[in-house]
Amino acid sequence: MFGAARRSRPVTEVYGRRAAHYDLTSKLYYGIGFREIAYRHRAVRALQLAPGDTVVEIGCGTGQNLAQLQTEVGPMGHIIGVDLTDAMLDQARLRVARNGWENVELVNCDAADFDFPSGNNGIFSTLALSLSPRCGEVIRKGAASLAPGGRWSVMDMKVPGGRLAGLVPLMMPILRPFAVDEDAIQRRPWEEIQHAMRTSLDGVSVNEGFLGMIFQATGWRD
């Protein structure tokens, strides 16, 4: 489908090099009409957080979602950001320090090895979880840690169905700088994520956007 696959570079290598300029280069998505911020906000709103809640972000990167999370949970809430790449977390730490946020905990860890604290009110990931070969495991572990009524929300990339799948090879020059390569696509992580959510959560809903290249999945623990 995509021709000869290129050898994957470790995610930490890709994002370690891009960390200092990630927020700027992520705007490349806007060049193809993808309104990234709007999708990020939608993923956070799907958690239905309340002031004082505890929320975990998987793949928090440079902390682009932290400001909205602060709005949702307030200063009495607890925000835990998990990321595999320490250089990305360095940028998140700078963002936290600049804003004087005292309720943010940043953890340098592979998401699949992260010990979720029990009783979380929300867990989410935006444009990150699909990069983990163990994404289904992350979903299941996170679901088990949720408080009753707690929600999991994932916004990530996928391959569209039908003829639109032919657009993916044309987009690879934009996707590769973000560690999305042919190997990652052929794993079909969006299917693993959605399957794990349906088997470990209740009320799972999946919506697609951007010509079927983005999905938003949400479910809760009964």
mmCIF file with all atom_site columns, C-alpha atoms in Angstrom:
data_model
loop_
_atom_site.group_PDB
_atom_site.id
_atom_site.type_symbol
_atom_site.label_atom_id
_atom_site.label_alt_id
_atom_site.label_comp_id
_atom_site.label_asym_id
_atom_site.label_entity_id
_atom_site.label_seq_id
_atom_site.pdbx_PDB_ins_code
_atom_site.Cartn_x
_atom_site.Cartn_y
_atom_site.Cartn_z
_atom_site.occupancy
_atom_site.B_iso_or_equiv
_atom_site.pdbx_formal_charge
_atom_site.auth_seq_id
_atom_site.auth_comp_id
_atom_site.auth_asym_id
_atom_site.auth_atom_id
_atom_site.pdbx_PDB_model_num
ATOM 1   C CA . MET A 1 1   ? 0.000   0.000  0.000  1.00 0.00 ? 1   MET A CA 1
ATOM 2   C CA . PHE A 1 2   ? 2.781   2.427  0.847  1.00 0.00 ? 2   PHE A CA 1
ATOM 3   C CA . GLY A 1 3   ? 5.658   0.823  -1.000 1.00 0.00 ? 3   GLY A CA 1
ATOM 4   C CA . ALA A 1 4   ? 8.896   -0.118 0.736  1.00 0.00 ? 4   ALA A CA 1
ATOM 5   C CA . ALA A 1 5   ? 8.711   0.936  4.377  1.00 0.00 ? 5   ALA A CA 1
ATOM 6   C CA . ARG A 1 6   ? 11.504  3.065  5.746  1.00 0.00 ? 6   ARG A CA 1
ATOM 7   C CA . ARG A 1 7   ? 13.216  1.903  8.884  1.00 0.00 ? 7   ARG A CA 1
ATOM 8   C CA . SER A 1 8   ? 11.587  3.540  11.871 1.00 0.00 ? 8   SER A CA 1
ATOM 9   C CA . ARG A 1 9   ? 13.561  5.910  14.063 1.00 0.00 ? 9   ARG A CA 1
ATOM 10  C CA . PRO A 1 10  ? 12.879  5.777  17.793 1.00 0.00 ? 10  PRO A CA 1
ATOM 11  C CA . VAL A 1 11  ? 10.184  8.210  18.887 1.00 0.00 ? 11  VAL A CA 1
ATOM 12  C CA . THR A 1 12  ? 12.535  9.639  21.515 1.00 0.00 ? 12  THR A CA 1
ATOM 13  C CA . GLU A 1 13  ? 15.095  10.443 18.822 1.00 0.00 ? 13  GLU A CA 1
ATOM 14  C CA . VAL A 1 14  ? 12.578  12.178 16.580 1.00 0.00 ? 14  VAL A CA 1
ATOM 15  C CA . TYR A 1 15  ? 10.977  14.240 19.325 1.00 0.00 ? 15  TYR A CA 1
ATOM 16  C CA . GLY A 1 16  ? 14.220  14.859 21.156 1.00 0.00 ? 16  GLY A CA 1
ATOM 17  C CA . ARG A 1 17  ? 15.467  16.715 18.097 1.00 0.00 ? 17  ARG A CA 1
ATOM 18  C CA . ARG A 1 18  ? 12.205  18.557 17.531 1.00 0.00 ? 18  ARG A CA 1
ATOM 19  C CA . ALA A 1 19  ? 11.379  19.472 21.127 1.00 0.00 ? 19  ALA A CA 1
ATOM 20  C CA . ALA A 1 20  ? 12.637  23.057 21.159 1.00 0.00 ? 20  ALA A CA 1
ATOM 21  C CA . HIS A 1 21  ? 10.689  23.910 17.999 1.00 0.00 ? 21  HIS A CA 1
ATOM 22  C CA . TYR A 1 22  ? 7.798   21.471 18.296 1.00 0.00 ? 22  TYR A CA 1
ATOM 23  C CA . ASP A 1 23  ? 5.076   24.020 19.009 1.00 0.00 ? 23  ASP A CA 1
ATOM 24  C CA . LEU A 1 24  ? 6.076   25.957 15.903 1.00 0.00 ? 24  LEU A CA 1
ATOM 25  C CA . THR A 1 25  ? 6.536   22.996 13.564 1.00 0.00 ? 25  THR A CA 1
ATOM 26  C CA . SER A 1 26  ? 3.289   21.372 14.681 1.00 0.00 ? 26  SER A CA 1
ATOM 27  C CA . LYS A 1 27  ? 1.582   24.192 12.825 1.00 0.00 ? 27  LYS A CA 1
ATOM 28  C CA . LEU A 1 28  ? 2.532   22.312 9.652  1.00 0.00 ? 28  LEU A CA 1
ATOM 29  C CA . TYR A 1 29  ? -0.760  20.490 10.153 1.00 0.00 ? 29  TYR A CA 1
ATOM 30  C CA . TYR A 1 30  ? -2.534  23.750 9.420  1.00 0.00 ? 30  TYR A CA 1
ATOM 31  C CA . GLY A 1 31  ? -0.887  23.705 6.000  1.00 0.00 ? 31  GLY A CA 1
ATOM 32  C CA . ILE A 1 32  ? -3.084  20.754 5.077  1.00 0.00 ? 32  ILE A CA 1
ATOM 33  C CA . GLY A 1 33  ? -6.198  22.281 6.607  1.00 0.00 ? 33  GLY A CA 1
ATOM 34  C CA . PHE A 1 34  ? -6.090  20.353 9.895  1.00 0.00 ? 34  PHE A CA 1
ATOM 35  C CA . ARG A 1 35  ? -7.255  22.585 12.757 1.00 0.00 ? 35  ARG A CA 1
ATOM 36  C CA . GLU A 1 36  ? -5.261  20.832 15.453 1.00 0.00 ? 36  GLU A CA 1
ATOM 37  C CA . ILE A 1 37  ? -6.181  23.093 18.363 1.00 0.00 ? 37  ILE A CA 1
ATOM 38  C CA . ALA A 1 38  ? -9.914  22.668 17.785 1.00 0.00 ? 38  ALA A CA 1
ATOM 39  C CA . TYR A 1 39  ? -9.537  18.877 17.868 1.00 0.00 ? 39  TYR A CA 1
ATOM 40  C CA . ARG A 1 40  ? -7.408  19.070 21.027 1.00 0.00 ? 40  ARG A CA 1
ATOM 41  C CA . HIS A 1 41  ? -10.038 21.171 22.769 1.00 0.00 ? 41  HIS A CA 1
ATOM 42  C CA . ARG A 1 42  ? -12.756 18.746 21.725 1.00 0.00 ? 42  ARG A CA 1
ATOM 43  C CA . ALA A 1 43  ? -10.826 15.827 23.246 1.00 0.00 ? 43  ALA A CA 1
ATOM 44  C CA . VAL A 1 44  ? -10.484 17.649 26.567 1.00 0.00 ? 44  VAL A CA 1
ATOM 45  C CA . ARG A 1 45  ? -14.139 18.711 26.664 1.00 0.00 ? 45  ARG A CA 1
ATOM 46  C CA . ALA A 1 46  ? -15.176 15.084 26.116 1.00 0.00 ? 46  ALA A CA 1
ATOM 47  C CA . LEU A 1 47  ? -13.742 14.280 29.564 1.00 0.00 ? 47  LEU A CA 1
ATOM 48  C CA . GLN A 1 48  ? -16.417 16.421 31.247 1.00 0.00 ? 48  GLN A CA 1
ATOM 49  C CA . LEU A 1 49  ? -13.989 17.411 33.984 1.00 0.00 ? 49  LEU A CA 1
ATOM 50  C CA . ALA A 1 50  ? -14.970 19.430 37.043 1.00 0.00 ? 50  ALA A CA 1
ATOM 51  C CA . PRO A 1 51  ? -12.978 21.704 39.373 1.00 0.00 ? 51  PRO A CA 1
ATOM 52  C CA . GLY A 1 52  ? -10.805 19.645 41.717 1.00 0.00 ? 52  GLY A CA 1
ATOM 53  C CA . ASP A 1 53  ? -10.609 16.623 39.411 1.00 0.00 ? 53  ASP A CA 1
ATOM 54  C CA . THR A 1 54  ? -7.482  14.584 38.686 1.00 0.00 ? 54  THR A CA 1
ATOM 55  C CA . VAL A 1 55  ? -6.611  14.106 35.023 1.00 0.00 ? 55  VAL A CA 1
ATOM 56  C CA . VAL A 1 56  ? -3.775  12.219 33.305 1.00 0.00 ? 56  VAL A CA 1
ATOM 57  C CA . GLU A 1 57  ? -2.485  13.159 29.870 1.00 0.00 ? 57  GLU A CA 1
ATOM 58  C CA . ILE A 1 58  ? -0.611  10.447 27.961 1.00 0.00 ? 58  ILE A CA 1
ATOM 59  C CA . GLY A 1 59  ? 1.926   11.944 25.574 1.00 0.00 ? 59  GLY A CA 1
ATOM 60  C CA . CYS A 1 60  ? 1.718   15.456 26.999 1.00 0.00 ? 60  CYS A CA 1
ATOM 61  C CA . GLY A 1 61  ? 4.708   16.616 24.963 1.00 0.00 ? 61  GLY A CA 1
ATOM 62  C CA . THR A 1 62  ? 5.463   20.298 25.410 1.00 0.00 ? 62  THR A CA 1
ATOM 63  C CA . GLY A 1 63  ? 2.288   20.854 27.402 1.00 0.00 ? 63  GLY A CA 1
ATOM 64  C CA . GLN A 1 64  ? 0.089   22.342 24.702 1.00 0.00 ? 64  GLN A CA 1
ATOM 65  C CA . ASN A 1 65  ? -3.062  21.111 26.467 1.00 0.00 ? 65  ASN A CA 1
ATOM 66  C CA . LEU A 1 66  ? -2.151  22.283 29.962 1.00 0.00 ? 66  LEU A CA 1
ATOM 67  C CA . ALA A 1 67  ? -3.814  25.697 29.758 1.00 0.00 ? 67  ALA A CA 1
ATOM 68  C CA . GLN A 1 68  ? -7.184  24.203 28.860 1.00 0.00 ? 68  GLN A CA 1
ATOM 69  C CA . LEU A 1 69  ? -6.808  21.545 31.550 1.00 0.00 ? 69  LEU A CA 1
ATOM 70  C CA . GLN A 1 70  ? -6.165  24.282 34.094 1.00 0.00 ? 70  GLN A CA 1
ATOM 71  C CA . THR A 1 71  ? -9.395  25.937 33.021 1.00 0.00 ? 71  THR A CA 1
ATOM 72  C CA . GLU A 1 72  ? -11.274 22.667 33.487 1.00 0.00 ? 72  GLU A CA 1
ATOM 73  C CA . VAL A 1 73  ? -9.921  21.425 36.848 1.00 0.00 ? 73  VAL A CA 1
ATOM 74  C CA . GLY A 1 74  ? -8.856  24.709 38.426 1.00 0.00 ? 74  GLY A CA 1
ATOM 75  C CA . PRO A 1 75  ? -6.036  25.254 40.918 1.00 0.00 ? 75  PRO A CA 1
ATOM 76  C CA . MET A 1 76  ? -7.400  22.579 43.271 1.00 0.00 ? 76  MET A CA 1
ATOM 77  C CA . GLY A 1 77  ? -7.269  19.935 40.557 1.00 0.00 ? 77  GLY A CA 1
ATOM 78  C CA . HIS A 1 78  ? -4.323  17.691 39.798 1.00 0.00 ? 78  HIS A CA 1
ATOM 79  C CA . ILE A 1 79  ? -2.822  17.350 36.312 1.00 0.00 ? 79  ILE A CA 1
ATOM 80  C CA . ILE A 1 80  ? -0.367  14.541 35.521 1.00 0.00 ? 80  ILE A CA 1
ATOM 81  C CA . GLY A 1 81  ? 1.479   14.717 32.210 1.00 0.00 ? 81  GLY A CA 1
ATOM 82  C CA . VAL A 1 82  ? 3.321   11.617 30.974 1.00 0.00 ? 82  VAL A CA 1
ATOM 83  C CA . ASP A 1 83  ? 5.788   11.617 28.100 1.00 0.00 ? 83  ASP A CA 1
ATOM 84  C CA . LEU A 1 84  ? 8.518   9.332  26.815 1.00 0.00 ? 84  LEU A CA 1
ATOM 85  C CA . THR A 1 85  ? 10.865  12.111 25.687 1.00 0.00 ? 85  THR A CA 1
ATOM 86  C CA . ASP A 1 86  ? 12.584  14.149 28.393 1.00 0.00 ? 86  ASP A CA 1
ATOM 87  C CA . ALA A 1 87  ? 13.424  16.947 25.949 1.00 0.00 ? 87  ALA A CA 1
ATOM 88  C CA . MET A 1 88  ? 9.704   17.455 25.300 1.00 0.00 ? 88  MET A CA 1
ATOM 89  C CA . LEU A 1 89  ? 9.047   17.489 29.039 1.00 0.00 ? 89  LEU A CA 1
ATOM 90  C CA . ASP A 1 90  ? 11.739  20.157 29.432 1.00 0.00 ? 90  ASP A CA 1
ATOM 91  C CA . GLN A 1 91  ? 9.574   22.409 27.269 1.00 0.00 ? 91  GLN A CA 1
ATOM 92  C CA . ALA A 1 92  ? 6.524   21.494 29.322 1.00 0.00 ? 92  ALA A CA 1
ATOM 93  C CA . ARG A 1 93  ? 8.417   22.325 32.521 1.00 0.00 ? 93  ARG A CA 1
ATOM 94  C CA . LEU A 1 94  ? 9.242   25.764 31.118 1.00 0.00 ? 94  LEU A CA 1
ATOM 95  C CA . ARG A 1 95  ? 5.569   26.298 30.291 1.00 0.00 ? 95  ARG A CA 1
ATOM 96  C CA . VAL A 1 96  ? 4.533   25.282 33.813 1.00 0.00 ? 96  VAL A CA 1
ATOM 97  C CA . ALA A 1 97  ? 7.138   27.585 35.386 1.00 0.00 ? 97  ALA A CA 1
ATOM 98  C CA . ARG A 1 98  ? 6.167   30.555 33.192 1.00 0.00 ? 98  ARG A CA 1
ATOM 99  C CA . ASN A 1 99  ? 2.536   30.215 34.218 1.00 0.00 ? 99  ASN A CA 1
ATOM 100 C CA . GLY A 1 100 ? 3.178   29.441 37.884 1.00 0.00 ? 100 GLY A CA 1
ATOM 101 C CA . TRP A 1 101 ? 1.075   26.277 37.814 1.00 0.00 ? 101 TRP A CA 1
ATOM 102 C CA . GLU A 1 102 ? 1.595   24.389 41.068 1.00 0.00 ? 102 GLU A CA 1
ATOM 103 C CA . ASN A 1 103 ? -0.807  21.517 40.411 1.00 0.00 ? 103 ASN A CA 1
ATOM 104 C CA . VAL A 1 104 ? 1.033   19.910 37.482 1.00 0.00 ? 104 VAL A CA 1
ATOM 105 C CA . GLU A 1 105 ? 3.125   16.750 37.821 1.00 0.00 ? 105 GLU A CA 1
ATOM 106 C CA . LEU A 1 106 ? 5.279   15.743 34.840 1.00 0.00 ? 106 LEU A CA 1
ATOM 107 C CA . VAL A 1 107 ? 6.494   12.146 34.484 1.00 0.00 ? 107 VAL A CA 1
ATOM 108 C CA . ASN A 1 108 ? 9.196   10.908 32.091 1.00 0.00 ? 108 ASN A CA 1
ATOM 109 C CA . CYS A 1 109 ? 8.011   7.380  31.298 1.00 0.00 ? 109 CYS A CA 1
ATOM 110 C CA . ASP A 1 110 ? 6.883   5.035  28.545 1.00 0.00 ? 110 ASP A CA 1
ATOM 111 C CA . ALA A 1 111 ? 3.091   5.194  28.672 1.00 0.00 ? 111 ALA A CA 1
ATOM 112 C CA . ALA A 1 112 ? 2.837   1.387  28.735 1.00 0.00 ? 112 ALA A CA 1
ATOM 113 C CA . ASP A 1 113 ? 5.019   1.277  31.864 1.00 0.00 ? 113 ASP A CA 1
ATOM 114 C CA . PHE A 1 114 ? 3.273   4.130  33.679 1.00 0.00 ? 114 PHE A CA 1
ATOM 115 C CA . ASP A 1 115 ? 1.579   3.228  36.962 1.00 0.00 ? 115 ASP A CA 1
ATOM 116 C CA . PHE A 1 116 ? -1.724  5.075  36.765 1.00 0.00 ? 116 PHE A CA 1
ATOM 117 C CA . PRO A 1 117 ? -2.829  6.355  40.165 1.00 0.00 ? 117 PRO A CA 1
ATOM 118 C CA . SER A 1 118 ? -6.206  5.008  41.149 1.00 0.00 ? 118 SER A CA 1
ATOM 119 C CA . GLY A 1 119 ? -9.294  7.169  41.129 1.00 0.00 ? 119 GLY A CA 1
ATOM 120 C CA . ASN A 1 120 ? -8.520  9.337  38.107 1.00 0.00 ? 120 ASN A CA 1
ATOM 121 C CA . ASN A 1 121 ? -11.433 11.392 36.838 1.00 0.00 ? 121 ASN A CA 1
ATOM 122 C CA . GLY A 1 122 ? -10.105 11.546 33.297 1.00 0.00 ? 122 GLY A CA 1
ATOM 123 C CA . ILE A 1 123 ? -7.366  10.235 31.021 1.00 0.00 ? 123 ILE A CA 1
ATOM 124 C CA . PHE A 1 124 ? -6.722  11.460 27.525 1.00 0.00 ? 124 PHE A CA 1
ATOM 125 C CA . SER A 1 125 ? -4.219  11.541 24.696 1.00 0.00 ? 125 SER A CA 1
ATOM 126 C CA . THR A 1 126 ? -3.994  13.713 21.605 1.00 0.00 ? 126 THR A CA 1
ATOM 127 C CA . LEU A 1 127 ? -1.913  12.738 18.573 1.00 0.00 ? 127 LEU A CA 1
ATOM 128 C CA . ALA A 1 128 ? 0.408   10.574 20.660 1.00 0.00 ? 128 ALA A CA 1
ATOM 129 C CA . LEU A 1 129 ? -0.971  7.204  21.729 1.00 0.00 ? 129 LEU A CA 1
ATOM 130 C CA . SER A 1 130 ? -0.858  5.705  18.232 1.00 0.00 ? 130 SER A CA 1
ATOM 131 C CA . LEU A 1 131 ? 2.948   5.976  18.324 1.00 0.00 ? 131 LEU A CA 1
ATOM 132 C CA . SER A 1 132 ? 3.079   3.377  21.108 1.00 0.00 ? 132 SER A CA 1
ATOM 133 C CA . PRO A 1 133 ? 3.265   -0.254 19.926 1.00 0.00 ? 133 PRO A CA 1
ATOM 134 C CA . ARG A 1 134 ? 1.495   -1.114 23.206 1.00 0.00 ? 134 ARG A CA 1
ATOM 135 C CA . CYS A 1 135 ? -1.330  1.395  22.809 1.00 0.00 ? 135 CYS A CA 1
ATOM 136 C CA . GLY A 1 136 ? -4.036  -1.154 23.627 1.00 0.00 ? 136 GLY A CA 1
ATOM 137 C CA . GLU A 1 137 ? -2.304  -2.037 26.867 1.00 0.00 ? 137 GLU A CA 1
ATOM 138 C CA . VAL A 1 138 ? -2.186  1.647  27.816 1.00 0.00 ? 138 VAL A CA 1
ATOM 139 C CA . ILE A 1 139 ? -5.928  1.953  27.258 1.00 0.00 ? 139 ILE A CA 1
ATOM 140 C CA . ARG A 1 140 ? -6.704  -1.084 29.416 1.00 0.00 ? 140 ARG A CA 1
ATOM 141 C CA . LYS A 1 141 ? -4.406  -0.056 32.274 1.00 0.00 ? 141 LYS A CA 1
ATOM 142 C CA . GLY A 1 142 ? -5.788  3.448  32.262 1.00 0.00 ? 142 GLY A CA 1
ATOM 143 C CA . ALA A 1 143 ? -9.394  2.232  32.200 1.00 0.00 ? 143 ALA A CA 1
ATOM 144 C CA . ALA A 1 144 ? -8.775  0.089  35.278 1.00 0.00 ? 144 ALA A CA 1
ATOM 145 C CA . SER A 1 145 ? -7.505  3.140  37.179 1.00 0.00 ? 145 SER A CA 1
ATOM 146 C CA . LEU A 1 146 ? -10.496 5.382  36.512 1.00 0.00 ? 146 LEU A CA 1
ATOM 147 C CA . ALA A 1 147 ? -12.920 6.350  39.238 1.00 0.00 ? 147 ALA A CA 1
ATOM 148 C CA . PRO A 1 148 ? -16.554 5.380  38.574 1.00 0.00 ? 148 PRO A CA 1
ATOM 149 C CA . GLY A 1 149 ? -17.790 7.744  35.895 1.00 0.00 ? 149 GLY A CA 1
ATOM 150 C CA . GLY A 1 150 ? -14.235 8.659  34.899 1.00 0.00 ? 150 GLY A CA 1
ATOM 151 C CA . ARG A 1 151 ? -13.612 9.057  31.173 1.00 0.00 ? 151 ARG A CA 1
ATOM 152 C CA . TRP A 1 152 ? -10.947 8.083  28.619 1.00 0.00 ? 152 TRP A CA 1
ATOM 153 C CA . SER A 1 153 ? -10.665 10.355 25.565 1.00 0.00 ? 153 SER A CA 1
ATOM 154 C CA . VAL A 1 154 ? -8.364  9.781  22.581 1.00 0.00 ? 154 VAL A CA 1
ATOM 155 C CA . MET A 1 155 ? -7.862  11.966 19.525 1.00 0.00 ? 155 MET A CA 1
ATOM 156 C CA . ASP A 1 156 ? -5.443  10.537 17.000 1.00 0.00 ? 156 ASP A CA 1
ATOM 157 C CA . MET A 1 157 ? -4.633  9.863  13.361 1.00 0.00 ? 157 MET A CA 1
ATOM 158 C CA . LYS A 1 158 ? -5.999  7.039  11.240 1.00 0.00 ? 158 LYS A CA 1
ATOM 159 C CA . VAL A 1 159 ? -6.126  5.943  7.610  1.00 0.00 ? 159 VAL A CA 1
ATOM 160 C CA . PRO A 1 160 ? -9.427  6.905  5.957  1.00 0.00 ? 160 PRO A CA 1
ATOM 161 C CA . GLY A 1 161 ? -11.550 4.328  4.231  1.00 0.00 ? 161 GLY A CA 1
ATOM 162 C CA . GLY A 1 162 ? -12.252 3.874  0.545  1.00 0.00 ? 162 GLY A CA 1
ATOM 163 C CA . ARG A 1 163 ? -10.583 5.962  -2.112 1.00 0.00 ? 163 ARG A CA 1
ATOM 164 C CA . LEU A 1 164 ? -9.436  8.543  0.408  1.00 0.00 ? 164 LEU A CA 1
ATOM 165 C CA . ALA A 1 165 ? -6.828  6.050  1.660  1.00 0.00 ? 165 ALA A CA 1
ATOM 166 C CA . GLY A 1 166 ? -4.866  7.030  -1.420 1.00 0.00 ? 166 GLY A CA 1
ATOM 167 C CA . LEU A 1 167 ? -4.229  10.443 0.129  1.00 0.00 ? 167 LEU A CA 1
ATOM 168 C CA . VAL A 1 168 ? -2.005  8.993  2.863  1.00 0.00 ? 168 VAL A CA 1
ATOM 169 C CA . PRO A 1 169 ? 1.145   8.492  0.746  1.00 0.00 ? 169 PRO A CA 1
ATOM 170 C CA . LEU A 1 170 ? 0.836   12.104 -0.379 1.00 0.00 ? 170 LEU A CA 1
ATOM 171 C CA . MET A 1 171 ? 0.791   13.249 3.250  1.00 0.00 ? 171 MET A CA 1
ATOM 172 C CA . MET A 1 172 ? 3.817   11.253 4.394  1.00 0.00 ? 172 MET A CA 1
ATOM 173 C CA . PRO A 1 173 ? 6.293   14.152 3.928  1.00 0.00 ? 173 PRO A CA 1
ATOM 174 C CA . ILE A 1 174 ? 4.263   16.100 6.513  1.00 0.00 ? 174 ILE A CA 1
ATOM 175 C CA . LEU A 1 175 ? 3.678   13.141 8.855  1.00 0.00 ? 175 LEU A CA 1
ATOM 176 C CA . ARG A 1 176 ? 7.213   11.709 8.985  1.00 0.00 ? 176 ARG A CA 1
ATOM 177 C CA . PRO A 1 177 ? 8.678   14.634 10.962 1.00 0.00 ? 177 PRO A CA 1
ATOM 178 C CA . PHE A 1 178 ? 6.248   13.637 13.721 1.00 0.00 ? 178 PHE A CA 1
ATOM 179 C CA . ALA A 1 179 ? 7.404   9.984  13.782 1.00 0.00 ? 179 ALA A CA 1
ATOM 180 C CA . VAL A 1 180 ? 4.407   8.797  11.764 1.00 0.00 ? 180 VAL A CA 1
ATOM 181 C CA . ASP A 1 181 ? 5.923   6.451  9.205  1.00 0.00 ? 181 ASP A CA 1
ATOM 182 C CA . GLU A 1 182 ? 4.780   3.535  7.084  1.00 0.00 ? 182 GLU A CA 1
ATOM 183 C CA . ASP A 1 183 ? 5.599   1.041  9.843  1.00 0.00 ? 183 ASP A CA 1
ATOM 184 C CA . ALA A 1 184 ? 3.385   2.930  12.303 1.00 0.00 ? 184 ALA A CA 1
ATOM 185 C CA . ILE A 1 185 ? 0.519   3.084  9.824  1.00 0.00 ? 185 ILE A CA 1
ATOM 186 C CA . GLN A 1 186 ? 0.720   -0.600 8.934  1.00 0.00 ? 186 GLN A CA 1
ATOM 187 C CA . ARG A 1 187 ? 0.266   -1.465 12.639 1.00 0.00 ? 187 ARG A CA 1
ATOM 188 C CA . ARG A 1 188 ? -3.206  0.134  12.358 1.00 0.00 ? 188 ARG A CA 1
ATOM 189 C CA . PRO A 1 189 ? -3.048  1.444  15.938 1.00 0.00 ? 189 PRO A CA 1
ATOM 190 C CA . TRP A 1 190 ? -6.409  3.212  15.658 1.00 0.00 ? 190 TRP A CA 1
ATOM 191 C CA . GLU A 1 191 ? -8.077  -0.191 15.435 1.00 0.00 ? 191 GLU A CA 1
ATOM 192 C CA . GLU A 1 192 ? -6.203  -1.460 18.497 1.00 0.00 ? 192 GLU A CA 1
ATOM 193 C CA . ILE A 1 193 ? -7.075  1.669  20.486 1.00 0.00 ? 193 ILE A CA 1
ATOM 194 C CA . GLN A 1 194 ? -10.752 1.507  19.625 1.00 0.00 ? 194 GLN A CA 1
ATOM 195 C CA . HIS A 1 195 ? -10.955 -2.241 20.309 1.00 0.00 ? 195 HIS A CA 1
ATOM 196 C CA . ALA A 1 196 ? -9.275  -1.805 23.715 1.00 0.00 ? 196 ALA A CA 1
ATOM 197 C CA . MET A 1 197 ? -11.684 0.993  24.596 1.00 0.00 ? 197 MET A CA 1
ATOM 198 C CA . ARG A 1 198 ? -14.749 -1.026 23.621 1.00 0.00 ? 198 ARG A CA 1
ATOM 199 C CA . THR A 1 199 ? -13.638 -4.014 25.690 1.00 0.00 ? 199 THR A CA 1
ATOM 200 C CA . SER A 1 200 ? -12.603 -2.099 28.823 1.00 0.00 ? 200 SER A CA 1
ATOM 201 C CA . LEU A 1 201 ? -14.984 0.889  28.960 1.00 0.00 ? 201 LEU A CA 1
ATOM 202 C CA . ASP A 1 202 ? -18.700 1.622  28.730 1.00 0.00 ? 202 ASP A CA 1
ATOM 203 C CA . GLY A 1 203 ? -20.579 3.888  26.355 1.00 0.00 ? 203 GLY A CA 1
ATOM 204 C CA . VAL A 1 204 ? -17.731 4.128  23.854 1.00 0.00 ? 204 VAL A CA 1
ATOM 205 C CA . SER A 1 205 ? -18.393 6.508  20.975 1.00 0.00 ? 205 SER A CA 1
ATOM 206 C CA . VAL A 1 206 ? -16.136 7.086  17.975 1.00 0.00 ? 206 VAL A CA 1
ATOM 207 C CA . ASN A 1 207 ? -16.366 10.047 15.620 1.00 0.00 ? 207 ASN A CA 1
ATOM 208 C CA . GLU A 1 208 ? -14.201 10.849 12.626 1.00 0.00 ? 208 GLU A CA 1
ATOM 209 C CA . GLY A 1 209 ? -13.082 14.126 11.142 1.00 0.00 ? 209 GLY A CA 1
ATOM 210 C CA . PHE A 1 210 ? -10.760 15.662 8.596  1.00 0.00 ? 210 PHE A CA 1
ATOM 211 C CA . LEU A 1 211 ? -11.853 13.346 5.750  1.00 0.00 ? 211 LEU A CA 1
ATOM 212 C CA . GLY A 1 212 ? -11.647 10.306 8.019  1.00 0.00 ? 212 GLY A CA 1
ATOM 213 C CA . MET A 1 213 ? -7.994  10.904 8.906  1.00 0.00 ? 213 MET A CA 1
ATOM 214 C CA . ILE A 1 214 ? -8.756  11.782 12.532 1.00 0.00 ? 214 ILE A CA 1
ATOM 215 C CA . PHE A 1 215 ? -10.819 9.907  15.094 1.00 0.00 ? 215 PHE A CA 1
ATOM 216 C CA . GLN A 1 216 ? -12.133 10.969 18.471 1.00 0.00 ? 216 GLN A CA 1
ATOM 217 C CA . ALA A 1 217 ? -13.013 8.085  20.823 1.00 0.00 ? 217 ALA A CA 1
ATOM 218 C CA . THR A 1 218 ? -14.495 8.473  24.282 1.00 0.00 ? 218 THR A CA 1
ATOM 219 C CA . GLY A 1 219 ? -15.738 6.014  26.897 1.00 0.00 ? 219 GLY A CA 1
ATOM 220 C CA . TRP A 1 220 ? -16.270 5.872  30.631 1.00 0.00 ? 220 TRP A CA 1
ATOM 221 C CA . ARG A 1 221 ? -15.933 3.494  33.534 1.00 0.00 ? 221 ARG A CA 1
ATOM 222 C CA . ASP A 1 222 ? -19.268 2.433  34.978 1.00 0.00 ? 222 ASP A CA 1
#
